[in-house]
mmCIF file of C-alpha atoms (C1' of nucleotides) in Angstrom:
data_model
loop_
_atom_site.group_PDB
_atom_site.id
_atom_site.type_symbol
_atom_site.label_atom_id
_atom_site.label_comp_id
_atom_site.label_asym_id
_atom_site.label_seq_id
_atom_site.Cartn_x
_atom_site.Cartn_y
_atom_site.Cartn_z
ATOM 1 C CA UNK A 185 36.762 61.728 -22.531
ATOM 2 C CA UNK A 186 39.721 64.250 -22.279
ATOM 3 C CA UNK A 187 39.697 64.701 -25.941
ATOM 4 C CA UNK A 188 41.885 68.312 -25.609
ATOM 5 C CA UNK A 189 39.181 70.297 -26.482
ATOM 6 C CA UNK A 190 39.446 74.370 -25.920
ATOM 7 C CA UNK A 191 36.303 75.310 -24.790
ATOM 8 C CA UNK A 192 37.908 78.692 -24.661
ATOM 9 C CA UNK A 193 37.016 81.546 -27.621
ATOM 10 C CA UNK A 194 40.785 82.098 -27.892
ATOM 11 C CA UNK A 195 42.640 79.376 -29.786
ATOM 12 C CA UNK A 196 45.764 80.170 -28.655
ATOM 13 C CA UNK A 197 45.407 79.847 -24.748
ATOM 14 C CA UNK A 198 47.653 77.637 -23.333
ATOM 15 C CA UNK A 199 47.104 74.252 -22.499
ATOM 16 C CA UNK A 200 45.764 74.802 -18.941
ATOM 17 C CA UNK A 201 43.042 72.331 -17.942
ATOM 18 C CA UNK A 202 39.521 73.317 -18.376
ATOM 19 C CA UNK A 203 38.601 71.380 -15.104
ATOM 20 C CA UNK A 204 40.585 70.908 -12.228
ATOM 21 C CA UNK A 205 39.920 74.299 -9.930
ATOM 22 C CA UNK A 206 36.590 72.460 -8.609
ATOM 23 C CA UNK A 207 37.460 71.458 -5.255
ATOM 24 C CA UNK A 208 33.851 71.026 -5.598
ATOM 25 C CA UNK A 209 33.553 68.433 -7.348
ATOM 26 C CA UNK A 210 37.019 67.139 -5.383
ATOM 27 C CA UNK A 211 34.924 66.279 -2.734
ATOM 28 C CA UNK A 212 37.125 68.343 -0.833
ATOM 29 C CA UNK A 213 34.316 71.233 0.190
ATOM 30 C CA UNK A 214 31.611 68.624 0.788
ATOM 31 C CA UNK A 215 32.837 67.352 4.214
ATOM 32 C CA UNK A 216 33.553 70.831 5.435
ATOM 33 C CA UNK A 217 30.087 71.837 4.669
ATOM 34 C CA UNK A 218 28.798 68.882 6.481
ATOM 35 C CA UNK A 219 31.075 69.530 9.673
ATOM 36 C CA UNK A 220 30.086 73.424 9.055
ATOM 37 C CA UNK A 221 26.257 72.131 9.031
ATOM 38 C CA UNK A 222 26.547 70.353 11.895
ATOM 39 C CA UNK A 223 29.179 73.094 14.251
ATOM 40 C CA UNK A 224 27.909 76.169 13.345
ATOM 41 C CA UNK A 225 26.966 78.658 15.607
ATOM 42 C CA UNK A 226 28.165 80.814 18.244
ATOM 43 C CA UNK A 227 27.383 78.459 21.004
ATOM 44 C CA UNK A 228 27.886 74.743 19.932
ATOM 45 C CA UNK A 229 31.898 74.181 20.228
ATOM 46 C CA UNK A 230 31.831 76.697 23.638
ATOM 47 C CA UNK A 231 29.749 73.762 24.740
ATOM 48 C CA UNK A 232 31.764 70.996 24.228
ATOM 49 C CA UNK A 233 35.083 72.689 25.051
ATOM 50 C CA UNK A 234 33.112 73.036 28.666
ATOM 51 C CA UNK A 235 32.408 69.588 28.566
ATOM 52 C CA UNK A 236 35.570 68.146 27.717
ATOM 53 C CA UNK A 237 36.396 68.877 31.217
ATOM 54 C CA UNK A 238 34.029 66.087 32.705
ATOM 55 C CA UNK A 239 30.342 65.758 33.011
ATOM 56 C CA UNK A 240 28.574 68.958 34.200
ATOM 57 C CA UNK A 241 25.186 69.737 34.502
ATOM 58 C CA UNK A 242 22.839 72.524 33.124
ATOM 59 C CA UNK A 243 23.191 74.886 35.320
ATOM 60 C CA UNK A 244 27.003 74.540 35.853
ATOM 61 C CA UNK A 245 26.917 74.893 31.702
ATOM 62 C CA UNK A 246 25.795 78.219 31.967
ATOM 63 C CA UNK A 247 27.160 79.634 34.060
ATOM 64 C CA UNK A 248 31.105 78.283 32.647
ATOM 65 C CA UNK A 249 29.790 79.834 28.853
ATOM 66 C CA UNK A 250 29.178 83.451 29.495
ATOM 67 C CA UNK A 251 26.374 85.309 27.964
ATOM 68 C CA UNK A 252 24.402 82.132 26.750
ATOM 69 C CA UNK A 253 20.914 82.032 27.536
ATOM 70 C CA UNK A 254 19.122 79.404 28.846
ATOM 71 C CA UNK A 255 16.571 79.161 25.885
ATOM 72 C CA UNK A 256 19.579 78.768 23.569
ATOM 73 C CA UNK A 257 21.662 76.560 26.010
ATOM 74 C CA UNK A 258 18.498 74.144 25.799
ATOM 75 C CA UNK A 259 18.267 74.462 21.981
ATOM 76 C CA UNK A 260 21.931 74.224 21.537
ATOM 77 C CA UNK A 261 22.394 71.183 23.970
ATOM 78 C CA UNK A 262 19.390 69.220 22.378
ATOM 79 C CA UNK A 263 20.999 69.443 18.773
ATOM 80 C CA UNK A 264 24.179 68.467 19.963
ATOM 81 C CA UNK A 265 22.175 65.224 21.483
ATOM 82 C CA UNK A 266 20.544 64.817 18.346
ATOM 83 C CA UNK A 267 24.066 64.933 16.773
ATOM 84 C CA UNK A 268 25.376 62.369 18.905
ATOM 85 C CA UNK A 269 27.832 64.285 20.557
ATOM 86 C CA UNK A 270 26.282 64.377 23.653
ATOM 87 C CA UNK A 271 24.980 62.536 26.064
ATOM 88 C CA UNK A 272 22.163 63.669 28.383
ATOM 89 C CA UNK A 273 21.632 61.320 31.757
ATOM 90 C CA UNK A 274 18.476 61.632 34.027
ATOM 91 C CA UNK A 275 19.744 60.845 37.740
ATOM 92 C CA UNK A 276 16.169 60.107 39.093
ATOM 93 C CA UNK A 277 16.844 61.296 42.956
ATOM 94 C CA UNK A 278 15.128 64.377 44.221
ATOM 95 C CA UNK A 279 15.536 66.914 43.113
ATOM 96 C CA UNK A 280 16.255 65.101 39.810
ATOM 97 C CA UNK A 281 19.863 65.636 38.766
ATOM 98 C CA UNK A 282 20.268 66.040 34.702
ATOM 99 C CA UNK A 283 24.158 65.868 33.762
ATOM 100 C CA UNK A 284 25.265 66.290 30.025
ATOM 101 C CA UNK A 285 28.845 64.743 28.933
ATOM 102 C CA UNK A 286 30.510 64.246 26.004
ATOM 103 C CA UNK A 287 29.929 61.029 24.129
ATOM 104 C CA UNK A 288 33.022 58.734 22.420
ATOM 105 C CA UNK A 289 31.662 60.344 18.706
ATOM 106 C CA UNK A 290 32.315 63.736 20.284
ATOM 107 C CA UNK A 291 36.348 63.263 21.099
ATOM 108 C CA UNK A 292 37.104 63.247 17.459
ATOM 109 C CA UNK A 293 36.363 67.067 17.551
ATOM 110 C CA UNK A 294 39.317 67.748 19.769
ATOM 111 C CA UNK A 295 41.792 68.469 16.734
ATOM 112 C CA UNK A 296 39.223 70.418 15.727
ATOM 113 C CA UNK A 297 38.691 72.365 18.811
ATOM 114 C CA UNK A 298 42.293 72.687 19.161
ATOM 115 C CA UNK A 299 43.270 73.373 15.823
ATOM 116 C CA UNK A 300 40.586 76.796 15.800
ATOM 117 C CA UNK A 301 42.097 77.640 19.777
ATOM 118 C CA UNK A 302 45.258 78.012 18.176
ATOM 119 C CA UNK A 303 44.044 80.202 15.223
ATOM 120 C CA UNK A 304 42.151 82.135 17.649
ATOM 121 C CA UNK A 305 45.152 83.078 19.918
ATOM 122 C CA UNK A 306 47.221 83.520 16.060
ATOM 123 C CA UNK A 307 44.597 85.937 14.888
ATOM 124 C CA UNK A 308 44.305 87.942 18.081
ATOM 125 C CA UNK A 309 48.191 88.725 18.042
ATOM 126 C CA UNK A 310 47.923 89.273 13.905
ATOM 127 C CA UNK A 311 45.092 91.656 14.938
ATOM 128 C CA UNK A 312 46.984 93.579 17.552
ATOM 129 C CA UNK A 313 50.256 93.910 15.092
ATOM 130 C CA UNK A 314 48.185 95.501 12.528
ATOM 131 C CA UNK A 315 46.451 98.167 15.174
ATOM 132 C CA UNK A 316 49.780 99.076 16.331
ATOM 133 C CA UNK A 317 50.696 99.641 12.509
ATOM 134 C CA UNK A 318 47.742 101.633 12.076
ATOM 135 C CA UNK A 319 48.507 103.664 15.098
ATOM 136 C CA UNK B 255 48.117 82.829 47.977
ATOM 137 C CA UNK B 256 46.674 79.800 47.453
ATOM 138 C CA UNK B 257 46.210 78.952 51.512
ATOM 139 C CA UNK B 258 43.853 75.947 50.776
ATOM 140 C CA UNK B 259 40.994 77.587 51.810
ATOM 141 C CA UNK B 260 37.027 76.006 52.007
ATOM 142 C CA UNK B 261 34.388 78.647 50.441
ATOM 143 C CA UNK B 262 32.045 76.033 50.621
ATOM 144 C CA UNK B 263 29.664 76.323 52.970
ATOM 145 C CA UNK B 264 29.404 72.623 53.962
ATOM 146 C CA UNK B 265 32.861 72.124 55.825
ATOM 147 C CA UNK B 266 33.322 68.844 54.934
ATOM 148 C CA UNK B 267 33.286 69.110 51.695
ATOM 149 C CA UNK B 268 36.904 66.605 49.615
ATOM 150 C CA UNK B 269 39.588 68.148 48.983
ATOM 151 C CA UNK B 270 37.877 69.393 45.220
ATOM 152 C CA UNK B 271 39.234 72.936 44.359
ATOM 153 C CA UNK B 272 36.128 75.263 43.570
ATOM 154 C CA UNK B 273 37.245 76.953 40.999
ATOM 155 C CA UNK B 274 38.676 74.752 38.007
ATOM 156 C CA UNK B 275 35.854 74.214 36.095
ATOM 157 C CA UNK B 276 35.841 77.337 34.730
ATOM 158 C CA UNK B 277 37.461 76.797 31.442
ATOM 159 C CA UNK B 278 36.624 80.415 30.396
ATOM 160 C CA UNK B 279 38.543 82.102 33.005
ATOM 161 C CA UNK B 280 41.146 79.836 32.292
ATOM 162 C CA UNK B 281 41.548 81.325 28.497
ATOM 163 C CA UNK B 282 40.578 78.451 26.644
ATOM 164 C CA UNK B 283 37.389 79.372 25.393
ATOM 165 C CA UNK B 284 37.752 83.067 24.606
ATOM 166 C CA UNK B 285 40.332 82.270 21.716
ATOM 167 C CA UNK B 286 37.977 79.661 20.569
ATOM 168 C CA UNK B 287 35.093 82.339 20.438
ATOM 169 C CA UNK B 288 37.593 84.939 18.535
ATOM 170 C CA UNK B 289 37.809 82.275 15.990
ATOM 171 C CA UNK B 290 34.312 81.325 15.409
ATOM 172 C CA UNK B 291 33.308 85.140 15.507
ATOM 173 C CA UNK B 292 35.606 85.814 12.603
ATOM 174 C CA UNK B 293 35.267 82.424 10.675
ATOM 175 C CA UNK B 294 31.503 81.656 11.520
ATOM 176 C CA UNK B 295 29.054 81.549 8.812
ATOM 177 C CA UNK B 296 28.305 79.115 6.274
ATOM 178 C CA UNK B 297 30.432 80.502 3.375
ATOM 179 C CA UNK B 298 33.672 81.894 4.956
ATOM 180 C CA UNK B 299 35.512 78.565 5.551
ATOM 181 C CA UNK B 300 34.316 76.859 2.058
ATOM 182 C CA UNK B 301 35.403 80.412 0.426
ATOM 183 C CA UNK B 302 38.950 80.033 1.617
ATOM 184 C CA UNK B 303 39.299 76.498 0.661
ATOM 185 C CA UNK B 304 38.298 77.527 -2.954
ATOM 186 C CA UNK B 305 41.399 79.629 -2.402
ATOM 187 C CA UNK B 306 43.986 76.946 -1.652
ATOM 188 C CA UNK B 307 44.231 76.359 -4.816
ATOM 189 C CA UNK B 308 45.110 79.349 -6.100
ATOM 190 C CA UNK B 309 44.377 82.972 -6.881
ATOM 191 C CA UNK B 310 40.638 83.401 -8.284
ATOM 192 C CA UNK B 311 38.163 85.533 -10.077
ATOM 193 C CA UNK B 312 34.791 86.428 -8.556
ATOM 194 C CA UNK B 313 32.913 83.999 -10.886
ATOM 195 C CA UNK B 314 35.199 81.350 -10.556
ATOM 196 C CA UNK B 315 35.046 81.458 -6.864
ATOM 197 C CA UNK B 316 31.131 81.776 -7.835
ATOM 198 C CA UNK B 317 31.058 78.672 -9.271
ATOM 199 C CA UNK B 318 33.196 76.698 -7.836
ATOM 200 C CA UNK B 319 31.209 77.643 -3.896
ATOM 201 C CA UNK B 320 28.053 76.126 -4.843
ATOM 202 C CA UNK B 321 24.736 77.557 -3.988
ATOM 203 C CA UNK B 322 26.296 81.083 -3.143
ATOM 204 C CA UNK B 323 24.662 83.921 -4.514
ATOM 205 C CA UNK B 324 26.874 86.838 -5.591
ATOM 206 C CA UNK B 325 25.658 89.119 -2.975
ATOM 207 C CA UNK B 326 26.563 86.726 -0.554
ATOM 208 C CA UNK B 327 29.596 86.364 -1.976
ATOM 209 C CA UNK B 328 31.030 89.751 -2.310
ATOM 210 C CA UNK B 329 29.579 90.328 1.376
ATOM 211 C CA UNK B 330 31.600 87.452 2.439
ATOM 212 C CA UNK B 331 34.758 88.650 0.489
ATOM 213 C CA UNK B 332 34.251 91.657 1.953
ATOM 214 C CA UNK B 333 34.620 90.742 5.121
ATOM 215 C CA UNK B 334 37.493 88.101 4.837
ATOM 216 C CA UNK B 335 39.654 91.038 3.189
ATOM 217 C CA UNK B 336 38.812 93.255 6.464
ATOM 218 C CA UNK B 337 39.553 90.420 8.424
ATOM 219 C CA UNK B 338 43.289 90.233 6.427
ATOM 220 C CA UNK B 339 42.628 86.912 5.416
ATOM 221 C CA UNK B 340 42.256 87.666 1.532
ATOM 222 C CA UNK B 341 43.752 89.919 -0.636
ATOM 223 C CA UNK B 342 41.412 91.754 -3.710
ATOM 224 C CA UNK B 343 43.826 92.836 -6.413
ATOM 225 C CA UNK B 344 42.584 94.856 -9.506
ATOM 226 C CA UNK B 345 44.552 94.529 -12.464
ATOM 227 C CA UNK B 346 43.526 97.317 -14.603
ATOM 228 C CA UNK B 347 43.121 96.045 -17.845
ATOM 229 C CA UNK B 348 40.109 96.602 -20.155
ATOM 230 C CA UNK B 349 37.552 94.720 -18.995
ATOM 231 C CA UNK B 350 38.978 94.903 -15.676
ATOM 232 C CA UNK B 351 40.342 92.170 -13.920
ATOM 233 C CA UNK B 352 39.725 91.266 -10.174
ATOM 234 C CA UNK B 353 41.329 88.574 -8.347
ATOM 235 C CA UNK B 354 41.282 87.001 -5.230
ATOM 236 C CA UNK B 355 44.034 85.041 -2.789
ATOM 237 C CA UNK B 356 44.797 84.047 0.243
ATOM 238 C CA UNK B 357 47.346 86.495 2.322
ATOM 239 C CA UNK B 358 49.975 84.665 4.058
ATOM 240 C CA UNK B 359 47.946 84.987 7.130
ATOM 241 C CA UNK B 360 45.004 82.725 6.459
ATOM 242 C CA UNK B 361 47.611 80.245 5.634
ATOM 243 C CA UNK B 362 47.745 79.740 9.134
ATOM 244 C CA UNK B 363 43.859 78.315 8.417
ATOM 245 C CA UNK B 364 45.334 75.617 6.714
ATOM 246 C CA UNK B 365 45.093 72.809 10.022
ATOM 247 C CA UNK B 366 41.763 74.418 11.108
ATOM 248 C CA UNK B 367 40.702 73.305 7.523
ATOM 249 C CA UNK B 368 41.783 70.324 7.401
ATOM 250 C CA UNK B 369 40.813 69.087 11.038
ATOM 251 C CA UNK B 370 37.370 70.057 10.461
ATOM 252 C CA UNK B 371 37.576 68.348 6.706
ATOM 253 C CA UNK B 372 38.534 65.182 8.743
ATOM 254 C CA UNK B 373 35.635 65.360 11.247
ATOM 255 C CA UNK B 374 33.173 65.958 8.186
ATOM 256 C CA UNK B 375 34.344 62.534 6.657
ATOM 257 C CA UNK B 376 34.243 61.379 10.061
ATOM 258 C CA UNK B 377 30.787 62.696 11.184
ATOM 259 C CA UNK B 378 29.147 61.620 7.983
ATOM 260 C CA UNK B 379 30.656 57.612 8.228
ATOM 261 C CA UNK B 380 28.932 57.976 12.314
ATOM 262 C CA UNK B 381 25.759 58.993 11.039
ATOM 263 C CA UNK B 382 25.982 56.481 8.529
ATOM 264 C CA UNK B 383 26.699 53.802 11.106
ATOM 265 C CA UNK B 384 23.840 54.857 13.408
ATOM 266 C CA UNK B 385 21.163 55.100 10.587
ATOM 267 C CA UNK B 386 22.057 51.642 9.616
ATOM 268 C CA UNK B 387 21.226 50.661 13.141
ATOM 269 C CA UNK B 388 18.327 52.422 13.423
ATOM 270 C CA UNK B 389 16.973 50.659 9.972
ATOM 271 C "C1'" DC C 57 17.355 72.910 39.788
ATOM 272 C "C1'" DG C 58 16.440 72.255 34.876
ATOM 273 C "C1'" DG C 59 14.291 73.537 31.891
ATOM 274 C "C1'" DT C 60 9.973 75.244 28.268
ATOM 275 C "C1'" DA C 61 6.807 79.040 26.329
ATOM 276 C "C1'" DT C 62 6.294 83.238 24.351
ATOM 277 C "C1'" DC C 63 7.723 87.195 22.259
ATOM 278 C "C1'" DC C 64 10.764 89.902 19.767
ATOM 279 C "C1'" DG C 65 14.781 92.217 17.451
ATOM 280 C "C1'" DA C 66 18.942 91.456 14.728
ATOM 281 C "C1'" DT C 67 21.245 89.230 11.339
ATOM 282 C "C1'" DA C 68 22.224 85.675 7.815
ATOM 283 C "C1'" DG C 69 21.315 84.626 3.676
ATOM 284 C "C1'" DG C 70 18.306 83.754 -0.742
ATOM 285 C "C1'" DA C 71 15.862 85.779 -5.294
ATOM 286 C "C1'" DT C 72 15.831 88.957 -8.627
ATOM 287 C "C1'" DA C 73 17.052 92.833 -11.107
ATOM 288 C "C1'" DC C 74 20.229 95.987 -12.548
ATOM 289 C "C1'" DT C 75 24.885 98.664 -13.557
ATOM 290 C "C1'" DG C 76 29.707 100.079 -15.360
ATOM 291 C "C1'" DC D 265 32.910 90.248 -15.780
ATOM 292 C "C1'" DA D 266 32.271 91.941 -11.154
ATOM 293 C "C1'" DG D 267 29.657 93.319 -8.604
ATOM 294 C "C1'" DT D 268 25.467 96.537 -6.081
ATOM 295 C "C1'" DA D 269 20.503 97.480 -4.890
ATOM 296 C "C1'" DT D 270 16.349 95.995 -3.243
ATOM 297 C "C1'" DC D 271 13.450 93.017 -1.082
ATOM 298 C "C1'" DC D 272 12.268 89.283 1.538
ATOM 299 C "C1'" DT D 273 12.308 85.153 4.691
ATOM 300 C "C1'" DA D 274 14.253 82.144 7.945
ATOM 301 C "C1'" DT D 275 16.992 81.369 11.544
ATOM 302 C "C1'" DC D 276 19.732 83.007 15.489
ATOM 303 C "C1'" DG D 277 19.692 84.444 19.659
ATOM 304 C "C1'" DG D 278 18.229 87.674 23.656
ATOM 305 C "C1'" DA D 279 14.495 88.950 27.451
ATOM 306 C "C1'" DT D 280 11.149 87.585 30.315
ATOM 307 C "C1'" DA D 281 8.047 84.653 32.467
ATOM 308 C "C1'" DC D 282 6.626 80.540 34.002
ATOM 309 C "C1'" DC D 283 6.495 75.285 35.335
ATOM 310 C "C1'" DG D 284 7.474 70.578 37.631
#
DNA sequence: CGGTATCCGATAGGATACTG
DNA sequence: CAGTATCCTATCGGATACCG
């Protein structure tokens, strides 16, 4: 199987593995493409970090994630239901009430979310240390 | 300053502040949004984890990020190396040599990696789990 | 209030060909 | 090997209008 071989032209390159760079094929890329597939966008975490302070509705959505849309707010929320990590709930008074919330699948993104806050408030102060560099 | 007063029109409204909700005035979404603006995409990320392990040639990085074209790629490089996150070093032999790596500032990507590696893993057993109840 | 429909521009990203 | 040039399509996302 790991016979030795040089696949290399040179005979005399040392005896690095041929393999071994594919994180590929480590299986280490796959799941980030998956959660990548699944998160990506400008709008989807926003979302959630709004609703990881409690049930809100549509309106109250929109108005907490500046700039969105309501088209996109409607697109974004109904993938994340799709997803399963939200939960949409019909309160059938009048005028009907719609709330979205997070679901229990959904919490698992908190290291996540927390993880990228951090960078983000890192990359902000690398960013202003290399403008006053510049200046 | 804070002389508990009611802007809501109804005066009996609880004792519930009217503010709080607002998770964007209170910071935590803007650095979230810095993040994603500079990381979003579907090649950044799985770029920079082909750089964990090491310094790497254009085709190697080529190969080992499947399904990226090379102008994709270089795009992509480009704008991590703007974005200080990798370094492109030329060594000037004949034919010439160009490698990339990681500066020491995307190390600080390392736990936004691998919290969103976990959640892949994660995401992909849920789905798993619900398809198998939906069968 | 809680959306959907329609339209549209901008950008991401893929295919292919080519260069030093 | 390390890209760039060109072209193209699909998706993202914004504007506006409208509906139950």
């Amino acid at each position: 199987m790991d016979s030795s071989i040089l696949q290399d032209s040179q005979s005399n390159a040392p005896a690095k593995p041929v393999q071994r760079e594919h994180s590929e094929c480590m299986g280490i890329l796959r799941p980030i493409r998956d959660a990548l597939d699944v998160l990506n966008g400008k709008w989807k975490l926003p979302i959630i970090v709004a609703l990881t302070f409690g049930e809100k509705r549509f309106g109250e959505i929109s108005r907490e994630v500046h700039g969105i849309t309501d088209r996109v707010l409607s697109k974004e929320l109904q993938d994340l239901v799709m997803n399963g990590l939200v939960k949409r709930t019909v309160t059938d008074t009048f005028p009907v009430k719609v709330t979205y919330a997070l679901t229990p699948h959904s919490e698992s993104l908190q290291e996540v979310i927390d993880s990228l806050r951090k960078w983000g408030v890192l990359h902000r102060t690398y960013l202003q240390n290399e403008d006053r560099k510049a200046s």
